[in-house]
Amino acid sequence: MPLARLRVSCLVSRGDPPILIQWFKDGQSLTPAKAAEQDIVIQAIDEYASFLAIASLNVRHAGNYTCLASNSAAQDAKTARLTVNVPAYWVQEPVDAFALHKSDLRMTCQANGNPKPLIEWKRATATAAGSLRNYVPVGGSGRGAVLENGTLVMRNVQRSDEGSYLCQATNGIGPAISKVTQLTVKSAAYFTVDKETFTTPLGGAAALDCRAYGDLPITATWFYKDRPLKEGAYDRLAFQTQNLADGFRSSLKISRSQRGDSGNYACKVSNEFGTATKQLTFLVQEAPEEPKNVAVAATNSRMANVGWTAGYDGSSAVINFIVEWKLVKAGESKWSVEHTPGNSSSYTLKNLRPATRYDIRVRAENLLGQSGPSAVVQILTDEEAPSEVPRDVVVTAASSTTINLTWKPPPPEAHNGLLQGYIVGYRVENSTEGFAYKTVKSDRTGGRKEEAIVLKDLRKYTPYAIVLQAYNAMGSGPKLDLTSVWTKEDVPVEAPGSITATAESSQRISLAWEPLRRESINGILLGYKILYKPLTDWTSQPDIKIVQDTICVLDGLRKFTNYTLQVLAFTKVGDGVVSSTVYSHTLPDVPSHPADIKTLVTSPTSILVTWSEPEEKNGFIKQYNVYLRAPNGKKDKKRVVYPDSGSLNKYEFHDLNTNVQYEFWVTAETEVGEGAASFRMKQAPEATGPARIATFPMTIKAHIGGSAVLPCLTVGFPSPALDWIRGGRIIRNNGINDVLESGSLSVKNIQTSDAGLYTCRVKNIYGDDTVEFTLQVQRPPVPPNVSVSAATAESLVVDWQMLYDGGATVKGFTLYYRPTLGSWKSVRFPASLHSYTLKHLMCGQNYQIYMTAYNDVGPSDSSDTVDAKTIGQTPISSNDKSLLVANVSSVLVFLSTWENGGCPIRSFAMKYQAFAEGNVWKSVGELIPGDAESITISDLAPETLYRLKLTAVNEAGTTEHEYSFGTLTETGEVMMPEVVLQKEKSVLPFHEDPSKMIATGGGICGLLLMAVIIAIFVVKRRNRKYSSSGVNIRRDITPLCKLQLTPKHSQSPWQSVAQFSADPKNHTVIPLSSPARVWMPPARNNNESFYGTPKQLNTAIRPTNQHDIQIASLQFEEDEHYQTPSSNRIIKRDESTPDSGFSGSNVKHSHGDSFRRDSMAPTRFSTGSTTSESDNIHKLNVSAHKNRPKPAQRKRPLTNRSKQMAMGTASLLRARPAPATSSSPSSAEDIPFTDYCTSRVPPRRQHQPASVNTIQFPPPPPTHLDDYEDYREPSQYRQQRRAHEVINLQHRYSVNVRGGVEDDDFAGGQEDMVDDDPLQPTTTV
């Protein structure tokens, strides 16, 4: 098609030159160079016109063309769009195509033009007549698609896609262009299904079909597990092929299918166009196998997650796993069942019981059935806090400060683990304070039927709310709220306060005080007691008045007297604290009459009146009134006399009428008033004056060593003569006893001997008179007689008795006391007391006590010192087996098993060391509080022996105790030997304790002496020889080892001796020359575990002189838990004669008896180890261990080893001669469990080859193996063994078998010993 041309002009219509015209295409300037590149010519006609010309238009010339005219003033532009249309034309014409079946196809068809042509693919289809073609569009959906560039893409080409295809391009510019191409499809061998599964029951027939498609010819090859199968090479396989119209078929037939036929098969087909492989899975189906690796991945108290690995599924998908479980307990056989989908590998069992053992197993299930059960795994669910409260709770108030609480544990099924103890909480009812808590450790020994606690230091007479709950390692169970309980009443602990005492009269005092606080009463207040007495009544007990109010009036008191007053409150229990003393003085009153009066004639006109003081002054005497009344007198005369302290009260009347009788009397007067008159005396002055004494009789008190004046005033005329008389003798002046000018007697340096009656005598010609005076000599009291009548842990009751008060009233006592080596303390109390309780003393301490009394003279000497002791002693160490509970790496020490000796334990101190560490002790923290129930020592080494020193301190002193224990093995087994030593030590060091030094020295000397004797004895025995058939054979007995049978657990029920002996399982025949073997006693299924073992089994073989035979002896010590047979049986049988029966003899069970029995023939012992060929000595090595004490109710599942040791007996040991040398009958020694049983066996001839069989019972680590040359001692036991060498020395014996001389007479003599009775009940060894 000819190409078009273009010419465009640009004319400027107006504007001032110079004008610049520029051309742009699509915004880009068309410079001359750029225009030339695009075949564009730009030509300027003049200054106002320009032309753009394109000689040959092309699509690339299309665009926006702009003409821009500009001058210095402005610019203007015009733009025009150039469009170039081009008809469609081929860029790449389509061609015929070839494609393989199921391959992808690309058919290219590319055209160009402007606008861009539309390319369309069409496929030819036959018309209804079948001859003409009709083209329909292809692509847009399905497997075919037309790309933007016109390429036809077909995926997964099928045979149906073969035919004619038309590609047509058009853009509306000119006619459309088109081209027809041919598509040819060829097919390689292929499968419509490339994977298939075939199944058949085990033993059935199956046909595996391989259907292929593609161009023939097609060949097929079969594979099994990537290995080709050859036709005719297998008797159960058959091959079959067939050509089909649309492909090919090959079949593999399998008869009598087996599990091994299952697997992956492949059918490979091929033709000239390609190959294809079909995977066939053949499954021979059966019931699945049991799951493997059943294990518990996680547990808690109520659930367990069980995991497993699926076993062989039987080539059929497992549809279910069946989890079965049941309790581990006697008689439980029913399995609970849970189903879980077949695709699971774990299941969580729920609603389990806490701290419970379960057996768990798993089954698998598919369409063909269930598998057998898996291996059983046993779990122990975690503990959980107890789920119920304690039962049968009893709460009682024991005292005013204590409450007793007893209860029984919750039901066992509610323990949810090992019940460790109980928590008791208490507080005052309705109080806002929190609960105070105490713990009570649970009884693990089973000895207590109920638990108990005493709550101490409570408030008196107070209601308490109490809660109780059990706890284990996981926490506390539900609380039991108990009914509130009141503590008992007690005496008030406070004294009434703010006491006021007011004297209202001379005989009345009123008191008032504040009431007690409610919390100090400690009960129901019954009232108050007022204790009162005059202050000067030192020895009298106070009077008591009881009132219910807080005021009181005391009547009938002494006038003008100072009273001591005390008040206390009381309940029904007793009196409370006495208040401090208050003093109140009754008011004064008029005095009583003067006690006595005398009238004496001093001259014919005068009378002397004397009088003594009133007995009750009732105040301070202000004056005395002396009255005189004349005969028929109307008015009395009154004279006032003021008292003169220390002088005789007197007044002399003068100017009286001689021989006229007058009446005289006297009154005393206080500030209150005049008192009563004295006796009225009548006297007349006389011309004669008889001798009279004006002084009154009196008692004069004087301190020892002091002085006293005894007054004696005389009257009379003429003047009378005066004498002082004592004891019927007149007292002469001697410098000590002197009569003064006044007539008084002066006594100096008074001693006790001066006490007594003194008489003043006067006399003249008209008369005489006497007055007696008593002199009392006062001294300090005699010390009281002191004793201790009662004692408690914190108090002593001290009693005393006064022997003599020293002539003066005792006013009080002073008590001195101190603990031994302590400082003295003192306490004072009034003279009215004769008993006193010392309180708040130290528990369990010795005290020294003495007293003094005091009066006005002074204190007495000290009484004799009394020694007394408060109740209590040092802590008492515990020997309880439950004190120590050892674990693998720790030990739990129950401190509560120690007794406090009556004095509360203040603290514990603890240190420990491993036996192998010598004297290196490790302390356990700081001081442990004395009320601690238990403490755990951690970080211990497994299977190690330890020493533990435990020290307890209370007020009475210190106790130290040493224990030994062994930690468990890493598998939780009890360490063997488990040696528990208990040794109480004095607090004194060794070098300060003479008894220890003497005992130790004596023990060492004794051991040395015994060692020398034993050494001499052994040397002599080794040197002894005897001759037999001309051959000397040396005998040797050396202590080496001791065999002990100690089963740990047993699931075997107890059997009678007859039952045990009748069971052939309990008999073991050891063949000749057999190697050393371990005898395993039979174990029977029984869930009851027990401890019952013979403690010791001693085996020794020694020669004797009688008949030159050897004696085999077995010795036993029986455990207290073991059932002792009443008789024993020694049985034998000739093993060389199979039909021979047993023969034997009974031995009664006794302590210390022995039994000897002659055997029928020489006995052979199969070889153990030969120590010397020359003298034919053989050694029987027997491992040993010490019997363990019974643990505190610990049960564990039986291990293989414990099953081997489950019976407390050994098997029947038979020994027979070697076949090559002798056919002598064998003898079997049945040694029962007696204390000592001995059986004789004949010797062997020296020339016969000797052998020894060794029976090895399962041993613990050997305790003493220095003599075993062939034993390699584990390093972990070496240090322990050496540390315990001395401890276990007494458990070592040796067994040496010696050659002897056969005595021909022996065989004949033994017939009498044979017992033809049937086999008797026996326990076999």
JSON list of N, CA and C in Angstrom, two decimals, residues 534-564:
[
{"chain": "A", "resi": 534, "resn": "PRO", "atom": "N", "xyz": [-6.01, -2.64, 162.85]},
{"chain": "A", "resi": 534, "resn": "PRO", "atom": "CA", "xyz": [-5.18, -1.54, 163.35]},
{"chain": "A", "resi": 534, "resn": "PRO", "atom": "C", "xyz": [-3.73, -1.74, 162.91]},
{"chain": "A", "resi": 535, "resn": "LEU", "atom": "N", "xyz": [-3.09, -0.63, 162.67]},
{"chain": "A", "resi": 535, "resn": "LEU", "atom": "CA", "xyz": [-1.73, -0.69, 162.16]},
{"chain": "A", "resi": 535, "resn": "LEU", "atom": "C", "xyz": [-0.78, -1.37, 163.14]},
{"chain": "A", "resi": 536, "resn": "THR", "atom": "N", "xyz": [-1.04, -1.20, 164.43]},
{"chain": "A", "resi": 536, "resn": "THR", "atom": "CA", "xyz": [-0.12, -1.73, 165.44]},
{"chain": "A", "resi": 536, "resn": "THR", "atom": "C", "xyz": [-0.34, -3.19, 165.74]},
{"chain": "A", "resi": 537, "resn": "ASP", "atom": "N", "xyz": [-1.38, -3.79, 165.17]},
{"chain": "A", "resi": 537, "resn": "ASP", "atom": "CA", "xyz": [-1.61, -5.23, 165.38]},
{"chain": "A", "resi": 537, "resn": "ASP", "atom": "C", "xyz": [-0.78, -6.01, 164.37]},
{"chain": "A", "resi": 538, "resn": "TRP", "atom": "N", "xyz": [0.48, -6.19, 164.71]},
{"chain": "A", "resi": 538, "resn": "TRP", "atom": "CA", "xyz": [1.41, -6.76, 163.73]},
{"chain": "A", "resi": 538, "resn": "TRP", "atom": "C", "xyz": [1.10, -8.21, 163.40]},
{"chain": "A", "resi": 539, "resn": "THR", "atom": "N", "xyz": [0.73, -8.96, 164.39]},
{"chain": "A", "resi": 539, "resn": "THR", "atom": "CA", "xyz": [0.61, -10.41, 164.19]},
{"chain": "A", "resi": 539, "resn": "THR", "atom": "C", "xyz": [-0.80, -10.88, 163.94]},
{"chain": "A", "resi": 540, "resn": "SER", "atom": "N", "xyz": [-1.77, -10.07, 164.20]},
{"chain": "A", "resi": 540, "resn": "SER", "atom": "CA", "xyz": [-3.16, -10.51, 164.05]},
{"chain": "A", "resi": 540, "resn": "SER", "atom": "C", "xyz": [-3.56, -10.51, 162.58]},
{"chain": "A", "resi": 541, "resn": "GLN", "atom": "N", "xyz": [-4.49, -11.37, 162.25]},
{"chain": "A", "resi": 541, "resn": "GLN", "atom": "CA", "xyz": [-5.03, -11.42, 160.90]},
{"chain": "A", "resi": 541, "resn": "GLN", "atom": "C", "xyz": [-6.07, -10.31, 160.75]},
{"chain": "A", "resi": 542, "resn": "PRO", "atom": "N", "xyz": [-6.16, -9.74, 159.57]},
{"chain": "A", "resi": 542, "resn": "PRO", "atom": "CA", "xyz": [-7.12, -8.64, 159.40]},
{"chain": "A", "resi": 542, "resn": "PRO", "atom": "C", "xyz": [-8.56, -9.13, 159.43]},
{"chain": "A", "resi": 543, "resn": "ASP", "atom": "N", "xyz": [-9.43, -8.25, 159.83]},
{"chain": "A", "resi": 543, "resn": "ASP", "atom": "CA", "xyz": [-10.87, -8.52, 159.73]},
{"chain": "A", "resi": 543, "resn": "ASP", "atom": "C", "xyz": [-11.28, -8.36, 158.28]},
{"chain": "A", "resi": 544, "resn": "ILE", "atom": "N", "xyz": [-12.34, -9.07, 157.89]},
{"chain": "A", "resi": 544, "resn": "ILE", "atom": "CA", "xyz": [-12.80, -9.07, 156.49]},
{"chain": "A", "resi": 544, "resn": "ILE", "atom": "C", "xyz": [-14.27, -8.71, 156.45]},
{"chain": "A", "resi": 545, "resn": "LYS", "atom": "N", "xyz": [-14.59, -7.83, 155.53]},
{"chain": "A", "resi": 545, "resn": "LYS", "atom": "CA", "xyz": [-15.98, -7.51, 155.28]},
{"chain": "A", "resi": 545, "resn": "LYS", "atom": "C", "xyz": [-16.23, -7.64, 153.78]},
{"chain": "A", "resi": 546, "resn": "ILE", "atom": "N", "xyz": [-17.32, -8.30, 153.41]},
{"chain": "A", "resi": 546, "resn": "ILE", "atom": "CA", "xyz": [-17.63, -8.57, 152.01]},
{"chain": "A", "resi": 546, "resn": "ILE", "atom": "C", "xyz": [-18.78, -7.67, 151.58]},
{"chain": "A", "resi": 547, "resn": "VAL", "atom": "N", "xyz": [-18.60, -7.03, 150.43]},
{"chain": "A", "resi": 547, "resn": "VAL", "atom": "CA", "xyz": [-19.65, -6.19, 149.85]},
{"chain": "A", "resi": 547, "resn": "VAL", "atom": "C", "xyz": [-19.74, -6.50, 148.36]},
{"chain": "A", "resi": 548, "resn": "GLN", "atom": "N", "xyz": [-20.86, -6.11, 147.76]},
{"chain": "A", "resi": 548, "resn": "GLN", "atom": "CA", "xyz": [-21.04, -6.29, 146.33]},
{"chain": "A", "resi": 548, "resn": "GLN", "atom": "C", "xyz": [-20.88, -4.99, 145.56]},
{"chain": "A", "resi": 549, "resn": "ASP", "atom": "N", "xyz": [-20.88, -3.90, 146.28]},
{"chain": "A", "resi": 549, "resn": "ASP", "atom": "CA", "xyz": [-20.77, -2.60, 145.64]},
{"chain": "A", "resi": 549, "resn": "ASP", "atom": "C", "xyz": [-19.32, -2.11, 145.75]},
{"chain": "A", "resi": 550, "resn": "THR", "atom": "N", "xyz": [-19.09, -0.93, 145.19]},
{"chain": "A", "resi": 550, "resn": "THR", "atom": "CA", "xyz": [-17.74, -0.37, 145.22]},
{"chain": "A", "resi": 550, "resn": "THR", "atom": "C", "xyz": [-17.59, 0.67, 146.32]},
{"chain": "A", "resi": 551, "resn": "ILE", "atom": "N", "xyz": [-18.50, 0.64, 147.31]},
{"chain": "A", "resi": 551, "resn": "ILE", "atom": "CA", "xyz": [-18.39, 1.49, 148.49]},
{"chain": "A", "resi": 551, "resn": "ILE", "atom": "C", "xyz": [-18.64, 0.62, 149.70]},
{"chain": "A", "resi": 552, "resn": "CYS", "atom": "N", "xyz": [-18.05, 1.03, 150.82]},
{"chain": "A", "resi": 552, "resn": "CYS", "atom": "CA", "xyz": [-18.21, 0.23, 152.03]},
{"chain": "A", "resi": 552, "resn": "CYS", "atom": "C", "xyz": [-18.06, 1.16, 153.24]},
{"chain": "A", "resi": 553, "resn": "VAL", "atom": "N", "xyz": [-18.79, 0.86, 154.31]},
{"chain": "A", "resi": 553, "resn": "VAL", "atom": "CA", "xyz": [-18.70, 1.59, 155.57]},
{"chain": "A", "resi": 553, "resn": "VAL", "atom": "C", "xyz": [-18.32, 0.60, 156.65]},
{"chain": "A", "resi": 554, "resn": "LEU", "atom": "N", "xyz": [-17.21, 0.89, 157.34]},
{"chain": "A", "resi": 554, "resn": "LEU", "atom": "CA", "xyz": [-16.74, 0.04, 158.43]},
{"chain": "A", "resi": 554, "resn": "LEU", "atom": "C", "xyz": [-17.15, 0.69, 159.75]},
{"chain": "A", "resi": 555, "resn": "ASP", "atom": "N", "xyz": [-17.90, -0.04, 160.53]},
{"chain": "A", "resi": 555, "resn": "ASP", "atom": "CA", "xyz": [-18.38, 0.46, 161.83]},
{"chain": "A", "resi": 555, "resn": "ASP", "atom": "C", "xyz": [-17.73, -0.33, 162.95]},
{"chain": "A", "resi": 556, "resn": "GLY", "atom": "N", "xyz": [-17.87, 0.21, 164.16]},
{"chain": "A", "resi": 556, "resn": "GLY", "atom": "CA", "xyz": [-17.39, -0.47, 165.35]},
{"chain": "A", "resi": 556, "resn": "GLY", "atom": "C", "xyz": [-15.88, -0.52, 165.42]},
{"chain": "A", "resi": 557, "resn": "LEU", "atom": "N", "xyz": [-15.23, 0.44, 164.88]},
{"chain": "A", "resi": 557, "resn": "LEU", "atom": "CA", "xyz": [-13.77, 0.46, 164.90]},
{"chain": "A", "resi": 557, "resn": "LEU", "atom": "C", "xyz": [-13.28, 1.05, 166.21]},
{"chain": "A", "resi": 558, "resn": "ARG", "atom": "N", "xyz": [-12.00, 0.86, 166.42]},
{"chain": "A", "resi": 558, "resn": "ARG", "atom": "CA", "xyz": [-11.39, 1.46, 167.60]},
{"chain": "A", "resi": 558, "resn": "ARG", "atom": "C", "xyz": [-11.29, 2.97, 167.39]},
{"chain": "A", "resi": 559, "resn": "LYS", "atom": "N", "xyz": [-11.48, 3.65, 168.52]},
{"chain": "A", "resi": 559, "resn": "LYS", "atom": "CA", "xyz": [-11.44, 5.09, 168.43]},
{"chain": "A", "resi": 559, "resn": "LYS", "atom": "C", "xyz": [-10.00, 5.57, 168.29]},
{"chain": "A", "resi": 560, "resn": "PHE", "atom": "N", "xyz": [-9.87, 6.65, 167.55]},
{"chain": "A", "resi": 560, "resn": "PHE", "atom": "CA", "xyz": [-8.59, 7.31, 167.35]},
{"chain": "A", "resi": 560, "resn": "PHE", "atom": "C", "xyz": [-7.48, 6.27, 167.09]},
{"chain": "A", "resi": 561, "resn": "THR", "atom": "N", "xyz": [-7.75, 5.40, 166.03]},
{"chain": "A", "resi": 561, "resn": "THR", "atom": "CA", "xyz": [-6.80, 4.33, 165.70]},
{"chain": "A", "resi": 561, "resn": "THR", "atom": "C", "xyz": [-6.49, 4.40, 164.21]},
{"chain": "A", "resi": 562, "resn": "ASN", "atom": "N", "xyz": [-5.24, 4.20, 163.89]},
{"chain": "A", "resi": 562, "resn": "ASN", "atom": "CA", "xyz": [-4.81, 4.17, 162.49]},
{"chain": "A", "resi": 562, "resn": "ASN", "atom": "C", "xyz": [-5.05, 2.76, 161.94]},
{"chain": "A", "resi": 563, "resn": "TYR", "atom": "N", "xyz": [-5.82, 2.67, 160.87]},
{"chain": "A", "resi": 563, "resn": "TYR", "atom": "CA", "xyz": [-6.18, 1.37, 160.30]},
{"chain": "A", "resi": 563, "resn": "TYR", "atom": "C", "xyz": [-5.48, 1.20, 158.94]},
{"chain": "A", "resi": 564, "resn": "THR", "atom": "N", "xyz": [-5.05, -0.03, 158.69]},
{"chain": "A", "resi": 564, "resn": "THR", "atom": "CA", "xyz": [-4.60, -0.43, 157.34]},
{"chain": "A", "resi": 564, "resn": "THR", "atom": "C", "xyz": [-5.78, -1.04, 156.61]}
]
